[in-house]
């Protein structure tokens, strides 16, 4: 026992069944083949920024097992090859309507499209609301980014959803 909490918290398996990615309570990300071979630690939050404020990082894997992603809920989504090489950070900041930026607040595990070319994720945008200068209803919502980190686009905002589902404009959320 080295005092490290190695409990597995989140796990994902590729659609073709060839690869597995998982996150531990020690805030490490691992991949392996589904037969148990080639176990690798591909990321350690302690080495990145001194830790992860999350309980367990979210993880996902592309359908063919070639790409993996993980996020810690507070601002970074990382994508890499399943062996850990080629790591990039995608969707780390968002422009706001007030010419500022904010970190995303990832509340649900990002997902690859079936072909692995794009990632969809929900952004809750912390710190918004009255007096913050950020109108979170316009920025919070579902976003899409290419898995190479290009072409970040909002699919819909919470304001759009509110209008479609509840007949509200969204202004009600930004007093």
PDB file of C-alpha atoms in Angstrom:
ATOM      1  CA  UNK A   1       0.000   0.000   0.000  1.00  0.00           C
ATOM      2  CA  UNK A   2       1.577   3.254  -1.144  1.00  0.00           C
ATOM      3  CA  UNK A   3      -1.261   5.436   0.153  1.00  0.00           C
ATOM      4  CA  UNK A   4      -2.603   6.153  -3.335  1.00  0.00           C
ATOM      5  CA  UNK A   5      -6.332   5.812  -3.879  1.00  0.00           C
ATOM      6  CA  UNK A   6      -6.502   3.682  -7.019  1.00  0.00           C
ATOM      7  CA  UNK A   7     -10.252   3.075  -6.992  1.00  0.00           C
ATOM      8  CA  UNK A   8     -11.654   3.108 -10.503  1.00  0.00           C
ATOM      9  CA  UNK A   9     -14.403   5.683 -10.827  1.00  0.00           C
ATOM     10  CA  UNK A  10     -15.190   6.147 -14.496  1.00  0.00           C
ATOM     11  CA  UNK A  11     -14.643   3.670 -17.283  1.00  0.00           C
ATOM     12  CA  UNK A  12     -15.468   3.515 -20.993  1.00  0.00           C
ATOM     13  CA  UNK A  13     -15.063   0.782 -23.606  1.00  0.00           C
ATOM     14  CA  UNK A  14     -14.696   1.401 -27.333  1.00  0.00           C
ATOM     15  CA  UNK A  15     -17.663   0.387 -29.490  1.00  0.00           C
ATOM     16  CA  UNK A  16     -15.563  -2.274 -31.212  1.00  0.00           C
ATOM     17  CA  UNK A  17     -14.533  -3.676 -27.816  1.00  0.00           C
ATOM     18  CA  UNK A  18     -10.799  -3.350 -28.384  1.00  0.00           C
ATOM     19  CA  UNK A  19      -9.808  -0.642 -25.850  1.00  0.00           C
ATOM     20  CA  UNK A  20     -10.701   0.544 -22.362  1.00  0.00           C
ATOM     21  CA  UNK A  21     -10.063   3.888 -20.671  1.00  0.00           C
ATOM     22  CA  UNK A  22     -10.576   4.522 -16.973  1.00  0.00           C
ATOM     23  CA  UNK A  23      -9.968   7.169 -14.329  1.00  0.00           C
ATOM     24  CA  UNK A  24      -8.909   6.536 -10.744  1.00  0.00           C
ATOM     25  CA  UNK A  25      -9.612   8.362  -7.504  1.00  0.00           C
ATOM     26  CA  UNK A  26      -5.898   9.238  -7.558  1.00  0.00           C
ATOM     27  CA  UNK A  27      -6.751  11.403 -10.601  1.00  0.00           C
ATOM     28  CA  UNK A  28      -4.854   9.304 -13.110  1.00  0.00           C
ATOM     29  CA  UNK A  29      -6.059   8.229 -16.554  1.00  0.00           C
ATOM     30  CA  UNK A  30      -5.240   4.748 -17.899  1.00  0.00           C
ATOM     31  CA  UNK A  31      -5.829   2.810 -21.105  1.00  0.00           C
ATOM     32  CA  UNK A  32      -5.470  -0.855 -21.922  1.00  0.00           C
ATOM     33  CA  UNK A  33      -6.524  -3.419 -24.476  1.00  0.00           C
ATOM     34  CA  UNK A  34      -9.740  -5.238 -23.596  1.00  0.00           C
ATOM     35  CA  UNK A  35      -7.773  -8.459 -23.071  1.00  0.00           C
ATOM     36  CA  UNK A  36      -5.851  -6.723 -20.247  1.00  0.00           C
ATOM     37  CA  UNK A  37      -2.631  -6.179 -22.176  1.00  0.00           C
ATOM     38  CA  UNK A  38      -0.821  -2.879 -22.724  1.00  0.00           C
ATOM     39  CA  UNK A  39      -1.976  -1.173 -19.528  1.00  0.00           C
ATOM     40  CA  UNK A  40      -0.697   2.417 -19.598  1.00  0.00           C
ATOM     41  CA  UNK A  41      -1.014   5.455 -17.392  1.00  0.00           C
ATOM     42  CA  UNK A  42      -1.470   8.234 -19.937  1.00  0.00           C
ATOM     43  CA  UNK A  43      -2.129  11.232 -17.684  1.00  0.00           C
ATOM     44  CA  UNK A  44      -1.573  12.226 -14.065  1.00  0.00           C
ATOM     45  CA  UNK A  45      -3.241  15.382 -12.771  1.00  0.00           C
ATOM     46  CA  UNK A  46      -0.659  15.757  -9.998  1.00  0.00           C
ATOM     47  CA  UNK A  47       1.984  16.305 -12.692  1.00  0.00           C
ATOM     48  CA  UNK A  48      -0.246  18.653 -14.673  1.00  0.00           C
ATOM     49  CA  UNK A  49      -1.379  21.272 -12.177  1.00  0.00           C
ATOM     50  CA  UNK A  50      -0.907  19.775  -8.772  1.00  0.00           C
ATOM     51  CA  UNK A  51      -4.113  17.828  -8.810  1.00  0.00           C
ATOM     52  CA  UNK A  52      -7.683  17.640  -9.950  1.00  0.00           C
ATOM     53  CA  UNK A  53     -10.512  19.273  -8.014  1.00  0.00           C
ATOM     54  CA  UNK A  54     -12.921  16.611  -9.220  1.00  0.00           C
ATOM     55  CA  UNK A  55     -13.855  13.316  -7.579  1.00  0.00           C
ATOM     56  CA  UNK A  56     -13.175  11.259 -10.703  1.00  0.00           C
ATOM     57  CA  UNK A  57     -12.300  12.692 -14.114  1.00  0.00           C
ATOM     58  CA  UNK A  58     -14.794  11.900 -16.883  1.00  0.00           C
ATOM     59  CA  UNK A  59     -13.489   9.635 -19.663  1.00  0.00           C
ATOM     60  CA  UNK A  60     -14.616   8.590 -23.164  1.00  0.00           C
ATOM     61  CA  UNK A  61     -13.190   6.615 -26.060  1.00  0.00           C
ATOM     62  CA  UNK A  62     -13.803   6.677 -29.809  1.00  0.00           C
ATOM     63  CA  UNK A  63     -15.675   3.822 -31.450  1.00  0.00           C
ATOM     64  CA  UNK A  64     -12.538   2.281 -32.950  1.00  0.00           C
ATOM     65  CA  UNK A  65     -10.519   2.736 -29.741  1.00  0.00           C
ATOM     66  CA  UNK A  66      -7.970   4.975 -31.443  1.00  0.00           C
ATOM     67  CA  UNK A  67      -8.720   8.194 -29.525  1.00  0.00           C
ATOM     68  CA  UNK A  68      -9.520   8.884 -25.881  1.00  0.00           C
ATOM     69  CA  UNK A  69     -10.682  11.966 -24.024  1.00  0.00           C
ATOM     70  CA  UNK A  70     -10.942  13.051 -20.427  1.00  0.00           C
ATOM     71  CA  UNK A  71     -11.985  16.135 -18.508  1.00  0.00           C
ATOM     72  CA  UNK A  72     -11.915  17.238 -14.907  1.00  0.00           C
ATOM     73  CA  UNK A  73     -15.118  19.343 -15.016  1.00  0.00           C
ATOM     74  CA  UNK A  74     -13.380  22.680 -14.490  1.00  0.00           C
ATOM     75  CA  UNK A  75     -12.038  23.790 -17.794  1.00  0.00           C
ATOM     76  CA  UNK A  76     -10.020  21.379 -19.859  1.00  0.00           C
ATOM     77  CA  UNK A  77     -10.998  18.605 -22.210  1.00  0.00           C
ATOM     78  CA  UNK A  78      -7.995  16.552 -23.299  1.00  0.00           C
ATOM     79  CA  UNK A  79      -7.843  14.290 -26.363  1.00  0.00           C
ATOM     80  CA  UNK A  80      -5.052  11.838 -27.142  1.00  0.00           C
ATOM     81  CA  UNK A  81      -4.314   8.682 -29.047  1.00  0.00           C
ATOM     82  CA  UNK A  82      -5.183   5.660 -26.930  1.00  0.00           C
ATOM     83  CA  UNK A  83      -1.491   5.122 -26.133  1.00  0.00           C
ATOM     84  CA  UNK A  84      -1.332   8.652 -24.657  1.00  0.00           C
ATOM     85  CA  UNK A  85       0.608  10.194 -27.535  1.00  0.00           C
ATOM     86  CA  UNK A  86      -0.541  13.283 -29.391  1.00  0.00           C
ATOM     87  CA  UNK A  87      -2.301  14.830 -26.389  1.00  0.00           C
ATOM     88  CA  UNK A  88      -4.037  18.146 -27.058  1.00  0.00           C
ATOM     89  CA  UNK A  89      -6.345  20.343 -25.018  1.00  0.00           C
ATOM     90  CA  UNK A  90      -9.648  21.332 -26.605  1.00  0.00           C
ATOM     91  CA  UNK A  91     -12.401  23.690 -25.465  1.00  0.00           C
ATOM     92  CA  UNK A  92     -10.467  25.271 -22.613  1.00  0.00           C
ATOM     93  CA  UNK A  93     -12.063  28.735 -22.727  1.00  0.00           C
ATOM     94  CA  UNK A  94     -15.198  30.324 -24.174  1.00  0.00           C
ATOM     95  CA  UNK A  95     -15.783  33.830 -25.412  1.00  0.00           C
ATOM     96  CA  UNK A  96     -18.639  35.594 -23.650  1.00  0.00           C
ATOM     97  CA  UNK A  97     -20.967  38.212 -25.143  1.00  0.00           C
ATOM     98  CA  UNK A  98     -19.046  40.819 -23.118  1.00  0.00           C
ATOM     99  CA  UNK A  99     -15.626  40.335 -24.769  1.00  0.00           C
ATOM    100  CA  UNK A 100     -14.254  38.291 -21.899  1.00  0.00           C
ATOM    101  CA  UNK A 101     -13.563  34.609 -21.586  1.00  0.00           C
ATOM    102  CA  UNK A 102     -14.566  32.001 -19.070  1.00  0.00           C
ATOM    103  CA  UNK A 103     -13.592  28.403 -18.405  1.00  0.00           C
ATOM    104  CA  UNK A 104     -16.199  25.802 -19.277  1.00  0.00           C
ATOM    105  CA  UNK A 105     -17.936  23.929 -16.484  1.00  0.00           C
ATOM    106  CA  UNK A 106     -18.306  20.382 -17.775  1.00  0.00           C
ATOM    107  CA  UNK A 107     -21.134  18.661 -15.900  1.00  0.00           C
ATOM    108  CA  UNK A 108     -21.615  15.610 -18.103  1.00  0.00           C
ATOM    109  CA  UNK A 109     -19.049  13.386 -19.745  1.00  0.00           C
ATOM    110  CA  UNK A 110     -18.087  14.624 -23.213  1.00  0.00           C
ATOM    111  CA  UNK A 111     -18.795  12.124 -25.987  1.00  0.00           C
ATOM    112  CA  UNK A 112     -17.158  11.328 -29.305  1.00  0.00           C
ATOM    113  CA  UNK A 113     -19.273  10.976 -32.417  1.00  0.00           C
ATOM    114  CA  UNK A 114     -19.358   7.432 -33.818  1.00  0.00           C
ATOM    115  CA  UNK A 115     -16.488   8.148 -36.219  1.00  0.00           C
ATOM    116  CA  UNK A 116     -14.426   9.948 -33.532  1.00  0.00           C
ATOM    117  CA  UNK A 117     -14.141  13.160 -35.539  1.00  0.00           C
ATOM    118  CA  UNK A 118     -16.112  15.395 -33.166  1.00  0.00           C
ATOM    119  CA  UNK A 119     -16.810  15.789 -29.456  1.00  0.00           C
ATOM    120  CA  UNK A 120     -20.059  17.004 -27.913  1.00  0.00           C
ATOM    121  CA  UNK A 121     -20.272  18.298 -24.356  1.00  0.00           C
ATOM    122  CA  UNK A 122     -22.507  20.305 -22.050  1.00  0.00           C
ATOM    123  CA  UNK A 123     -21.204  23.513 -20.509  1.00  0.00           C
ATOM    124  CA  UNK A 124     -22.867  24.896 -17.376  1.00  0.00           C
ATOM    125  CA  UNK A 125     -20.723  28.059 -17.236  1.00  0.00           C
ATOM    126  CA  UNK A 126     -20.108  28.752 -13.554  1.00  0.00           C
ATOM    127  CA  UNK A 127     -20.040  32.251 -12.181  1.00  0.00           C
ATOM    128  CA  UNK A 128     -22.836  33.599 -14.367  1.00  0.00           C
ATOM    129  CA  UNK A 129     -25.980  35.293 -13.265  1.00  0.00           C
ATOM    130  CA  UNK A 130     -26.833  38.642 -11.803  1.00  0.00           C
ATOM    131  CA  UNK A 131     -23.886  40.980 -11.290  1.00  0.00           C
ATOM    132  CA  UNK A 132     -21.259  38.720 -12.847  1.00  0.00           C
ATOM    133  CA  UNK A 133     -21.144  40.393 -16.251  1.00  0.00           C
ATOM    134  CA  UNK A 134     -21.688  36.992 -17.864  1.00  0.00           C
ATOM    135  CA  UNK A 135     -25.082  36.112 -19.289  1.00  0.00           C
ATOM    136  CA  UNK A 136     -24.721  32.384 -18.739  1.00  0.00           C
ATOM    137  CA  UNK A 137     -27.944  31.421 -20.525  1.00  0.00           C
ATOM    138  CA  UNK A 138     -26.446  32.510 -23.843  1.00  0.00           C
ATOM    139  CA  UNK A 139     -23.201  30.550 -23.369  1.00  0.00           C
ATOM    140  CA  UNK A 140     -24.239  27.552 -21.308  1.00  0.00           C
ATOM    141  CA  UNK A 141     -25.622  24.679 -23.357  1.00  0.00           C
ATOM    142  CA  UNK A 142     -24.317  22.025 -25.713  1.00  0.00           C
ATOM    143  CA  UNK A 143     -21.106  22.568 -27.666  1.00  0.00           C
ATOM    144  CA  UNK A 144     -19.259  20.692 -30.412  1.00  0.00           C
ATOM    145  CA  UNK A 145     -15.559  20.710 -31.255  1.00  0.00           C
ATOM    146  CA  UNK A 146     -13.541  18.678 -33.744  1.00  0.00           C
ATOM    147  CA  UNK A 147     -11.383  16.065 -32.040  1.00  0.00           C
ATOM    148  CA  UNK A 148      -8.291  17.910 -33.295  1.00  0.00           C
ATOM    149  CA  UNK A 149      -9.395  20.968 -31.290  1.00  0.00           C
ATOM    150  CA  UNK A 150     -10.634  23.058 -34.215  1.00  0.00           C
ATOM    151  CA  UNK A 151     -14.035  24.571 -34.958  1.00  0.00           C
ATOM    152  CA  UNK A 152     -15.558  25.006 -31.489  1.00  0.00           C
ATOM    153  CA  UNK A 153     -19.262  25.764 -32.007  1.00  0.00           C
ATOM    154  CA  UNK A 154     -22.284  26.077 -29.805  1.00  0.00           C
ATOM    155  CA  UNK A 155     -25.042  23.675 -30.886  1.00  0.00           C
ATOM    156  CA  UNK A 156     -27.667  25.315 -28.689  1.00  0.00           C
ATOM    157  CA  UNK A 157     -27.781  27.493 -25.601  1.00  0.00           C
ATOM    158  CA  UNK A 158     -29.872  27.170 -22.483  1.00  0.00           C
ATOM    159  CA  UNK A 159     -31.770  30.217 -23.749  1.00  0.00           C
ATOM    160  CA  UNK A 160     -32.584  28.325 -26.991  1.00  0.00           C
ATOM    161  CA  UNK A 161     -33.731  25.304 -25.002  1.00  0.00           C
ATOM    162  CA  UNK A 162     -35.804  27.460 -22.674  1.00  0.00           C
ATOM    163  CA  UNK A 163     -37.578  29.088 -25.614  1.00  0.00           C
ATOM    164  CA  UNK A 164     -38.278  25.759 -27.324  1.00  0.00           C
ATOM    165  CA  UNK A 165     -39.363  23.833 -24.239  1.00  0.00           C
ATOM    166  CA  UNK A 166     -40.869  26.439 -21.929  1.00  0.00           C
ATOM    167  CA  UNK A 167     -41.722  29.363 -24.220  1.00  0.00           C
ATOM    168  CA  UNK A 168     -39.331  31.637 -22.304  1.00  0.00           C
ATOM    169  CA  UNK A 169     -36.770  34.001 -23.815  1.00  0.00           C
ATOM    170  CA  UNK A 170     -33.970  33.217 -21.395  1.00  0.00           C
ATOM    171  CA  UNK A 171     -33.904  36.798 -20.114  1.00  0.00           C
ATOM    172  CA  UNK A 172     -35.663  35.471 -17.016  1.00  0.00           C
ATOM    173  CA  UNK A 173     -32.388  33.815 -16.000  1.00  0.00           C
ATOM    174  CA  UNK A 174     -30.335  37.008 -16.194  1.00  0.00           C
ATOM    175  CA  UNK A 175     -32.060  39.526 -13.914  1.00  0.00           C
TER     176      UNK A 175
END
